[in-house]
Each structure stands twice: as structure tokens, then as C-alpha cells.
């Protein structure tokens, strides 16, 4: 069993629902931090979801306001991801937000 510390990053250049991180099928992951930063000086909103291995979608935050030029910590506690779960982010406006997650990935092999 190996532990790997990593980060997942996305520049949200579209308003599409964008994969930030996918937990490998042989691992579990602990998302310690999830930062959203606004760099366009206008403010916007973000949706963050978790899709489980069966395709069910769960809202982590819905229409969360990110102020102009602000960085917002989304998580107040660590988030556990099971095998094959997907963390996605979606910006209301393109080219305004960055998403960065700090993750501990635990390989079960």
C-alpha cells in the first residue's frame, strides 16, 4: 500500500463541467483542501460535484459565490473519495476561476 501526495489543478476556461480529479480504481483518496481562486476581478459562482462509481451525482457546493480576486477554501473538513469517484468543478463564467485540490491518494494494492 503506497501513499502519494498530489495536487489537481484546473484553469476553468469554459463553463463546462470539468473533471478536477478521478480517484483510481485501486485507491481511495483524501482531499485535504479545495481552493477556488477568481482572477478576473469580477466575481462569479462555482458548482462542485462528486460523481460516484455508479454515476450518481452529489452536490458539494451549488452556486457558491467567489468574490472578485478572492481565494475561497471550499472544504471545512477533509473529503474522502472512494474508488473511481470523480470530483468536478463548473464555473458560471469562463476564464475567471482556478481550482486546486490537495490530495492524499492511498493505493490499496
PDB file of C-alpha atoms in Angstrom:
ATOM      1  CA  UNK A   1       0.000   0.000   0.000  1.00  0.00           C
ATOM      2  CA  UNK A   2       1.556   3.291  -1.139  1.00  0.00           C
ATOM      3  CA  UNK A   3       0.581   6.816  -0.179  1.00  0.00           C
ATOM      4  CA  UNK A   4       1.042   9.594  -2.715  1.00  0.00           C
ATOM      5  CA  UNK A   5       0.601  13.293  -2.037  1.00  0.00           C
ATOM      6  CA  UNK A   6      -0.515  15.230  -5.102  1.00  0.00           C
ATOM      7  CA  UNK A   7      -2.470  18.216  -6.289  1.00  0.00           C
ATOM      8  CA  UNK A   8      -5.022  18.501  -9.030  1.00  0.00           C
ATOM      9  CA  UNK A   9      -5.364  21.790 -10.881  1.00  0.00           C
ATOM     10  CA  UNK A  10      -7.738  23.232 -13.471  1.00  0.00           C
ATOM     11  CA  UNK A  11      -7.946  26.611 -15.165  1.00  0.00           C
ATOM     12  CA  UNK A  12     -11.689  26.827 -15.817  1.00  0.00           C
ATOM     13  CA  UNK A  13     -11.553  28.267 -19.331  1.00  0.00           C
ATOM     14  CA  UNK A  14     -15.120  27.170 -20.167  1.00  0.00           C
ATOM     15  CA  UNK A  15     -18.413  26.831 -18.351  1.00  0.00           C
ATOM     16  CA  UNK A  16     -18.382  23.066 -18.950  1.00  0.00           C
ATOM     17  CA  UNK A  17     -18.495  20.643 -16.043  1.00  0.00           C
ATOM     18  CA  UNK A  18     -14.768  19.873 -15.752  1.00  0.00           C
ATOM     19  CA  UNK A  19     -13.046  16.901 -14.116  1.00  0.00           C
ATOM     20  CA  UNK A  20     -10.657  18.072 -11.407  1.00  0.00           C
ATOM     21  CA  UNK A  21      -9.671  14.622 -10.100  1.00  0.00           C
ATOM     22  CA  UNK A  22     -10.625  10.989 -10.590  1.00  0.00           C
ATOM     23  CA  UNK A  23      -9.780   8.516  -7.860  1.00  0.00           C
ATOM     24  CA  UNK A  24      -8.084   5.430  -9.363  1.00  0.00           C
ATOM     25  CA  UNK A  25      -9.995   2.157  -9.240  1.00  0.00           C
ATOM     26  CA  UNK A  26      -7.395   0.630  -6.899  1.00  0.00           C
ATOM     27  CA  UNK A  27      -7.222   3.570  -4.493  1.00  0.00           C
ATOM     28  CA  UNK A  28      -9.017   5.810  -2.088  1.00  0.00           C
ATOM     29  CA  UNK A  29      -8.220   9.471  -1.652  1.00  0.00           C
ATOM     30  CA  UNK A  30      -8.435  12.156   0.992  1.00  0.00           C
ATOM     31  CA  UNK A  31      -8.998  15.650  -0.373  1.00  0.00           C
ATOM     32  CA  UNK A  32      -7.466  17.872   2.304  1.00  0.00           C
ATOM     33  CA  UNK A  33      -8.001  21.226   0.624  1.00  0.00           C
ATOM     34  CA  UNK A  34     -10.052  22.549  -2.285  1.00  0.00           C
ATOM     35  CA  UNK A  35      -9.261  26.133  -3.263  1.00  0.00           C
ATOM     36  CA  UNK A  36     -11.113  28.219  -5.832  1.00  0.00           C
ATOM     37  CA  UNK A  37      -9.468  31.464  -6.950  1.00  0.00           C
ATOM     38  CA  UNK A  38     -11.050  34.247  -9.012  1.00  0.00           C
ATOM     39  CA  UNK A  39      -8.588  36.255 -11.132  1.00  0.00           C
ATOM     40  CA  UNK A  40     -10.780  38.352 -13.472  1.00  0.00           C
ATOM     41  CA  UNK A  41     -11.785  40.984 -10.885  1.00  0.00           C
ATOM     42  CA  UNK A  42     -15.487  40.445 -11.496  1.00  0.00           C
ATOM     43  CA  UNK A  43     -16.637  37.632  -9.201  1.00  0.00           C
ATOM     44  CA  UNK A  44     -18.660  34.615 -10.260  1.00  0.00           C
ATOM     45  CA  UNK A  45     -20.062  31.352  -8.917  1.00  0.00           C
ATOM     46  CA  UNK A  46     -18.930  27.737  -8.957  1.00  0.00           C
ATOM     47  CA  UNK A  47     -20.603  24.339  -8.643  1.00  0.00           C
ATOM     48  CA  UNK A  48     -18.628  21.381  -7.303  1.00  0.00           C
ATOM     49  CA  UNK A  49     -19.911  17.820  -7.548  1.00  0.00           C
ATOM     50  CA  UNK A  50     -18.858  14.306  -6.693  1.00  0.00           C
ATOM     51  CA  UNK A  51     -19.839  11.504  -9.071  1.00  0.00           C
ATOM     52  CA  UNK A  52     -19.759   8.026  -7.562  1.00  0.00           C
ATOM     53  CA  UNK A  53     -18.747   4.822  -9.358  1.00  0.00           C
ATOM     54  CA  UNK A  54     -22.398   4.183 -10.292  1.00  0.00           C
ATOM     55  CA  UNK A  55     -22.776   7.597 -11.975  1.00  0.00           C
ATOM     56  CA  UNK A  56     -24.814   9.235  -9.197  1.00  0.00           C
ATOM     57  CA  UNK A  57     -24.038  12.956  -8.802  1.00  0.00           C
ATOM     58  CA  UNK A  58     -23.844  14.666  -5.403  1.00  0.00           C
ATOM     59  CA  UNK A  59     -23.506  18.432  -4.871  1.00  0.00           C
ATOM     60  CA  UNK A  60     -20.637  19.548  -2.667  1.00  0.00           C
ATOM     61  CA  UNK A  61     -21.442  23.218  -3.281  1.00  0.00           C
ATOM     62  CA  UNK A  62     -24.078  24.697  -5.558  1.00  0.00           C
ATOM     63  CA  UNK A  63     -23.770  28.250  -6.904  1.00  0.00           C
ATOM     64  CA  UNK A  64     -21.040  29.182  -4.401  1.00  0.00           C
ATOM     65  CA  UNK A  65     -20.087  32.831  -4.830  1.00  0.00           C
ATOM     66  CA  UNK A  66     -16.400  33.511  -5.365  1.00  0.00           C
ATOM     67  CA  UNK A  67     -15.672  37.208  -4.864  1.00  0.00           C
ATOM     68  CA  UNK A  68     -13.519  39.254  -7.225  1.00  0.00           C
ATOM     69  CA  UNK A  69      -9.800  38.462  -6.818  1.00  0.00           C
ATOM     70  CA  UNK A  70     -10.573  36.208  -3.838  1.00  0.00           C
ATOM     71  CA  UNK A  71      -9.466  32.720  -2.901  1.00  0.00           C
ATOM     72  CA  UNK A  72     -12.086  30.558  -1.188  1.00  0.00           C
ATOM     73  CA  UNK A  73     -11.451  27.337   0.731  1.00  0.00           C
ATOM     74  CA  UNK A  74     -14.407  25.119  -0.123  1.00  0.00           C
ATOM     75  CA  UNK A  75     -13.801  22.327   2.394  1.00  0.00           C
ATOM     76  CA  UNK A  76     -14.010  22.773   6.154  1.00  0.00           C
ATOM     77  CA  UNK A  77     -13.143  19.083   6.701  1.00  0.00           C
ATOM     78  CA  UNK A  78     -11.351  16.504   4.535  1.00  0.00           C
ATOM     79  CA  UNK A  79     -13.383  14.833   1.794  1.00  0.00           C
ATOM     80  CA  UNK A  80     -12.964  11.079   1.257  1.00  0.00           C
ATOM     81  CA  UNK A  81     -13.180   9.728  -2.288  1.00  0.00           C
ATOM     82  CA  UNK A  82     -13.825   6.050  -2.903  1.00  0.00           C
ATOM     83  CA  UNK A  83     -12.618   4.019  -5.863  1.00  0.00           C
ATOM     84  CA  UNK A  84     -13.458   5.569  -9.274  1.00  0.00           C
ATOM     85  CA  UNK A  85     -15.229   8.618  -7.820  1.00  0.00           C
ATOM     86  CA  UNK A  86     -14.862  11.869  -9.758  1.00  0.00           C
ATOM     87  CA  UNK A  87     -14.547  15.409  -8.409  1.00  0.00           C
ATOM     88  CA  UNK A  88     -15.838  18.003 -10.904  1.00  0.00           C
ATOM     89  CA  UNK A  89     -15.960  21.806 -10.973  1.00  0.00           C
ATOM     90  CA  UNK A  90     -18.083  24.107 -13.118  1.00  0.00           C
ATOM     91  CA  UNK A  91     -17.706  27.868 -13.370  1.00  0.00           C
ATOM     92  CA  UNK A  92     -20.616  30.163 -14.195  1.00  0.00           C
ATOM     93  CA  UNK A  93     -18.249  32.355 -16.256  1.00  0.00           C
ATOM     94  CA  UNK A  94     -15.351  31.156 -18.398  1.00  0.00           C
ATOM     95  CA  UNK A  95     -11.745  32.313 -17.839  1.00  0.00           C
ATOM     96  CA  UNK A  96     -12.306  33.572 -14.288  1.00  0.00           C
ATOM     97  CA  UNK A  97     -11.610  30.679 -11.908  1.00  0.00           C
ATOM     98  CA  UNK A  98      -8.831  28.305 -10.964  1.00  0.00           C
ATOM     99  CA  UNK A  99      -9.396  25.156  -8.884  1.00  0.00           C
ATOM    100  CA  UNK A 100      -6.647  23.455  -6.865  1.00  0.00           C
ATOM    101  CA  UNK A 101      -7.128  20.366  -4.697  1.00  0.00           C
ATOM    102  CA  UNK A 102      -4.522  18.930  -2.309  1.00  0.00           C
ATOM    103  CA  UNK A 103      -4.945  15.154  -2.183  1.00  0.00           C
ATOM    104  CA  UNK A 104      -3.539  12.130  -0.395  1.00  0.00           C
ATOM    105  CA  UNK A 105      -4.033   9.098  -2.623  1.00  0.00           C
ATOM    106  CA  UNK A 106      -3.902   5.703  -0.880  1.00  0.00           C
ATOM    107  CA  UNK A 107      -3.227   2.798  -3.212  1.00  0.00           C
ATOM    108  CA  UNK A 108      -4.736  -0.446  -1.909  1.00  0.00           C
ATOM    109  CA  UNK A 109      -2.583  -2.836  -3.979  1.00  0.00           C
TER     110      UNK A 109
END
